[in-house]
Coordinates of C-alpha atoms in Angstrom, one line a residue:
M1 CA 0.0 0.0 0.0
A2 CA 1.1 3.5 -0.7
T3 CA 2.1 5.2 2.6
D4 CA 0.1 8.2 3.5
S5 CA 2.0 11.5 4.2
K6 CA 0.8 14.7 6.0
I7 CA 1.5 18.1 4.6
A8 CA 0.2 21.6 5.2
A9 CA -0.8 24.1 2.5
E10 CA -2.1 27.6 2.1
S11 CA -4.6 29.1 -0.3
R12 CA -3.3 31.4 -3.0
T13 CA -5.0 33.7 -5.5
D14 CA -2.2 34.8 -7.8
T15 CA -2.0 32.9 -11.1
G16 CA 0.3 32.8 -14.1
S17 CA 4.0 32.0 -14.7
T18 CA 5.2 35.3 -13.1
A19 CA 3.4 34.6 -9.9
S20 CA 4.6 31.0 -9.9
R21 CA 8.2 32.0 -10.3
R22 CA 7.9 34.5 -7.4
L23 CA 6.4 31.8 -5.2
R24 CA 9.3 29.5 -5.9
R25 CA 11.9 32.2 -5.2
E26 CA 10.2 32.6 -1.8
G27 CA 10.4 28.9 -1.1
W28 CA 6.9 27.9 -2.0
L29 CA 5.7 25.3 -4.5
P30 CA 2.5 26.3 -6.4
G31 CA -0.1 23.6 -6.6
V32 CA -3.8 22.9 -7.3
V33 CA -6.4 20.5 -5.7
N34 CA -9.1 19.1 -7.9
N35 CA -12.2 17.3 -6.8
E36 CA -14.7 14.9 -8.6
K37 CA -16.8 17.9 -9.6
C38 CA -13.9 19.4 -11.6
E39 CA -13.6 22.2 -9.1
S40 CA -10.1 23.5 -8.4
R41 CA -8.5 25.2 -5.5
L42 CA -5.1 26.9 -5.8
I43 CA -2.6 26.3 -3.0
R44 CA 1.0 26.8 -2.1
I45 CA 3.2 24.3 -0.2
N46 CA 6.5 24.7 1.5
Q47 CA 9.0 23.6 -1.1
H48 CA 11.4 21.9 1.3
D49 CA 8.6 20.0 3.1
F50 CA 7.2 18.8 -0.3
E51 CA 10.6 17.6 -1.5
M52 CA 11.2 15.8 1.8
M53 CA 7.9 14.0 1.4
L54 CA 8.8 12.8 -2.1
H55 CA 12.2 11.6 -1.0
A56 CA 10.5 9.4 1.6
H57 CA 8.6 7.4 -1.2
R58 CA 9.7 5.1 -4.0
S59 CA 7.4 6.8 -6.5
E60 CA 5.1 9.8 -6.8
N61 CA 2.0 7.7 -6.2
V62 CA 1.4 9.2 -2.7
M63 CA -1.8 9.5 -0.6
V64 CA -1.6 12.7 1.3
D65 CA -3.5 14.1 4.3
L66 CA -3.6 17.7 3.1
A67 CA -4.6 20.4 5.5
I68 CA -5.3 23.8 3.9
D69 CA -5.2 27.0 5.9
G70 CA -5.1 25.1 9.2
G71 CA -8.4 23.3 8.5
D72 CA -9.2 19.6 8.7
A73 CA -7.0 17.3 6.7
K74 CA -8.5 15.9 3.5
K75 CA -7.4 12.7 1.8
V76 CA -5.9 13.5 -1.6
L77 CA -3.8 11.7 -4.2
L78 CA -0.7 13.3 -5.5
K79 CA -1.7 13.1 -9.2
E80 CA 1.1 14.8 -11.0
V81 CA 4.4 16.7 -10.3
Q82 CA 5.9 18.9 -12.9
H83 CA 9.7 19.1 -12.7
D84 CA 12.2 21.5 -14.1
P85 CA 13.8 19.8 -17.2
L86 CA 17.3 21.0 -16.2
S87 CA 17.5 20.9 -12.4
G88 CA 14.8 18.3 -11.8
E89 CA 13.3 20.4 -9.0
P90 CA 9.5 20.3 -8.6
Q91 CA 7.7 23.2 -10.3
H92 CA 4.1 22.5 -9.7
A93 CA 2.0 19.8 -7.9
E94 CA -1.5 18.6 -8.7
F95 CA -3.7 16.8 -6.1
L96 CA -7.0 15.0 -6.5
E97 CA -9.5 14.6 -3.7
V98 CA -10.5 11.0 -3.3
S99 CA -13.3 9.0 -1.7
L100 CA -12.0 6.1 0.4
T101 CA -15.0 4.0 -0.7
K102 CA -14.7 4.6 -4.5
K103 CA -12.3 2.9 -6.8
M104 CA -10.0 5.0 -9.0
K105 CA -7.6 4.4 -11.9
V106 CA -4.0 5.2 -11.4
A107 CA -0.7 4.7 -13.3
V108 CA 1.7 2.6 -11.2
P109 CA 5.4 2.2 -11.9
V110 CA 6.7 -1.3 -12.8
V111 CA 10.0 -2.3 -11.1
L112 CA 12.0 -5.2 -12.3
V113 CA 13.6 -7.3 -9.6
G114 CA 16.1 -10.2 -9.7
D115 CA 18.9 -11.1 -12.0
A116 CA 17.7 -12.8 -15.2
V117 CA 19.4 -16.2 -15.8
G118 CA 19.6 -15.3 -19.5
V119 CA 21.8 -12.3 -18.5
V120 CA 23.9 -13.9 -15.8
N121 CA 24.6 -17.3 -17.4
E122 CA 24.0 -16.7 -21.1
G123 CA 25.3 -13.2 -21.7
G124 CA 22.0 -11.8 -22.8
R125 CA 20.6 -8.3 -22.3
L126 CA 17.5 -7.5 -20.2
E127 CA 15.1 -5.0 -21.9
H128 CA 12.7 -3.0 -19.7
L129 CA 9.9 -2.3 -22.2
L130 CA 7.0 -1.0 -20.1
R131 CA 7.6 1.4 -17.3
E132 CA 4.1 1.6 -15.8
I133 CA 0.7 0.0 -15.9
E134 CA -2.8 1.4 -15.2
V135 CA -4.6 -0.2 -12.3
E136 CA -8.0 0.2 -10.7
C137 CA -8.3 0.0 -6.9
L138 CA -9.6 1.7 -3.8
P139 CA -7.4 4.5 -2.4
T140 CA -6.6 2.4 0.6
D141 CA -5.2 -0.3 -1.6
L142 CA -3.0 1.9 -3.8
V143 CA 0.6 0.7 -4.1
E144 CA 3.6 2.9 -4.9
S145 CA 5.0 0.4 -7.5
V146 CA 4.5 -3.1 -8.8
E147 CA 7.5 -5.5 -8.6
V148 CA 8.1 -8.1 -11.3
D149 CA 10.5 -10.9 -10.7
V150 CA 12.6 -11.6 -13.9
S151 CA 15.1 -14.0 -12.4
G152 CA 13.7 -17.0 -14.3
M153 CA 13.9 -15.3 -17.7
K154 CA 16.1 -16.9 -20.4
I155 CA 17.3 -15.6 -23.8
G156 CA 14.2 -15.2 -26.0
D157 CA 11.7 -15.0 -23.1
V158 CA 9.2 -12.2 -23.1
L159 CA 7.2 -11.2 -20.0
T160 CA 3.8 -9.6 -20.7
V161 CA 1.3 -7.7 -18.6
A162 CA -0.8 -10.8 -18.5
D163 CA 2.0 -12.6 -16.8
M164 CA 2.1 -10.1 -13.9
T165 CA 0.8 -10.9 -10.5
V166 CA -0.5 -7.9 -8.5
G167 CA -2.9 -9.4 -6.0
A168 CA -6.7 -9.5 -5.7
K169 CA -7.1 -5.8 -4.6
L170 CA -5.6 -4.4 -7.8
H171 CA -7.2 -4.8 -11.2
I172 CA -4.9 -4.2 -14.2
E173 CA -6.5 -2.0 -16.9
T174 CA -3.5 -2.2 -19.3
D175 CA -3.7 -4.5 -22.3
G176 CA -2.4 -7.9 -21.2
S177 CA -0.6 -8.6 -24.5
I178 CA 1.8 -5.6 -24.0
A179 CA 5.4 -6.7 -23.3
V180 CA 6.9 -5.6 -20.0
A181 CA 10.4 -7.1 -20.3
S182 CA 12.4 -9.4 -22.5
V183 CA 15.9 -11.0 -22.6
T184 CA 17.6 -10.7 -26.0
A185 CA 20.7 -12.5 -27.3
P186 CA 24.1 -10.8 -27.1
T187 CA 25.1 -8.8 -30.2
V188 CA 28.4 -7.9 -31.7
D189 CA 29.6 -4.5 -30.6
E190 CA 30.0 -2.7 -33.9
D191 CA 31.6 0.3 -32.3
A192 CA 34.3 -1.9 -30.7
A193 CA 35.0 -3.7 -34.0
A194 CA 35.3 -0.3 -35.8
A195 CA 37.7 0.9 -33.1
E196 CA 39.9 -2.2 -33.6
G197 CA 40.0 -1.5 -37.3
E198 CA 41.2 2.0 -36.8
E199 CA 43.9 0.9 -34.4
G200 CA 45.2 -1.5 -37.1
A201 CA 45.2 1.2 -39.7
E202 CA 47.2 3.5 -37.4
G203 CA 49.9 0.9 -37.0
A204 CA 50.7 0.8 -40.8
A205 CA 53.1 3.3 -42.4
P206 CA 51.1 6.3 -43.5
G207 CA 50.7 6.7 -47.3
A208 CA 52.5 3.5 -48.1
A209 CA 51.2 0.0 -49.0
E210 CA 52.6 -3.1 -47.2
G211 CA 56.1 -3.8 -48.6
G212 CA 56.2 -0.6 -50.6
A213 CA 58.7 2.2 -50.5
A214 CA 58.4 5.2 -48.2
P215 CA 57.2 8.3 -49.9
A216 CA 59.9 10.7 -51.1
E217 CA 60.3 13.9 -49.1
P218 CA 58.9 17.0 -50.9
E219 CA 61.3 19.2 -52.8
V220 CA 62.0 22.5 -51.1
I221 CA 61.4 25.2 -53.8
G222 CA 64.0 27.9 -53.9
E223 CA 66.7 26.2 -51.8
K224 CA 69.1 25.8 -54.8
E225 CA 68.8 29.5 -55.7
R226 CA 69.5 30.6 -52.1
E227 CA 72.7 28.5 -52.0
E228 CA 74.0 30.1 -55.2
K229 CA 73.4 33.6 -53.9
A230 CA 75.3 32.8 -50.7
K231 CA 78.4 31.6 -52.7
E232 CA 78.4 34.8 -54.8
Q233 CA 78.4 37.0 -51.6
E234 CA 81.4 35.0 -50.3

């Protein structure tokens, strides 16, 4: 189950990119809370507190007890976090109010665990093809990630969504035929082969074929004329 976290927030009225940049400079993270009626409430959260909350979880699928302006905490789901593409720091957070008795659909990360026998013993390569699946569950049954054991996979094996076991409380919505992971046969490293060819070429005499004569030195134009003038001056 996804571990609940507690965090405080304050209401805000300013909107737009300029206001958001100002909030972040002041140590606040702009955010929004949506409900099932598509109503939105703008909030701001202490940036440091929010980042510490994220660091305490394996994924961003977090159930949060959110208290706004000192009021009673409401159960919300951290729906999305926008990150700065360069620094990776959170730029905006979106929350969704949830009912503890109503099922919801959520994207859950897929984590591969174990060492595939096709990699360890056969020199193959493990390909992680699907990074998340969509599941339907009650908020109290939400998990932060789904682990898939790949230790038994050999070269040529493909693990699909239908092969995954997630427990009775989660219902997978993603198409079962989609591949999650595979183990492929080792391939020749073309870059390494090309590098070896270049090293062999560098070892040969430049500009000369094997067994051929070395190229003649270029003639220095004007050298003879300078020697004759030097003799006349003597």
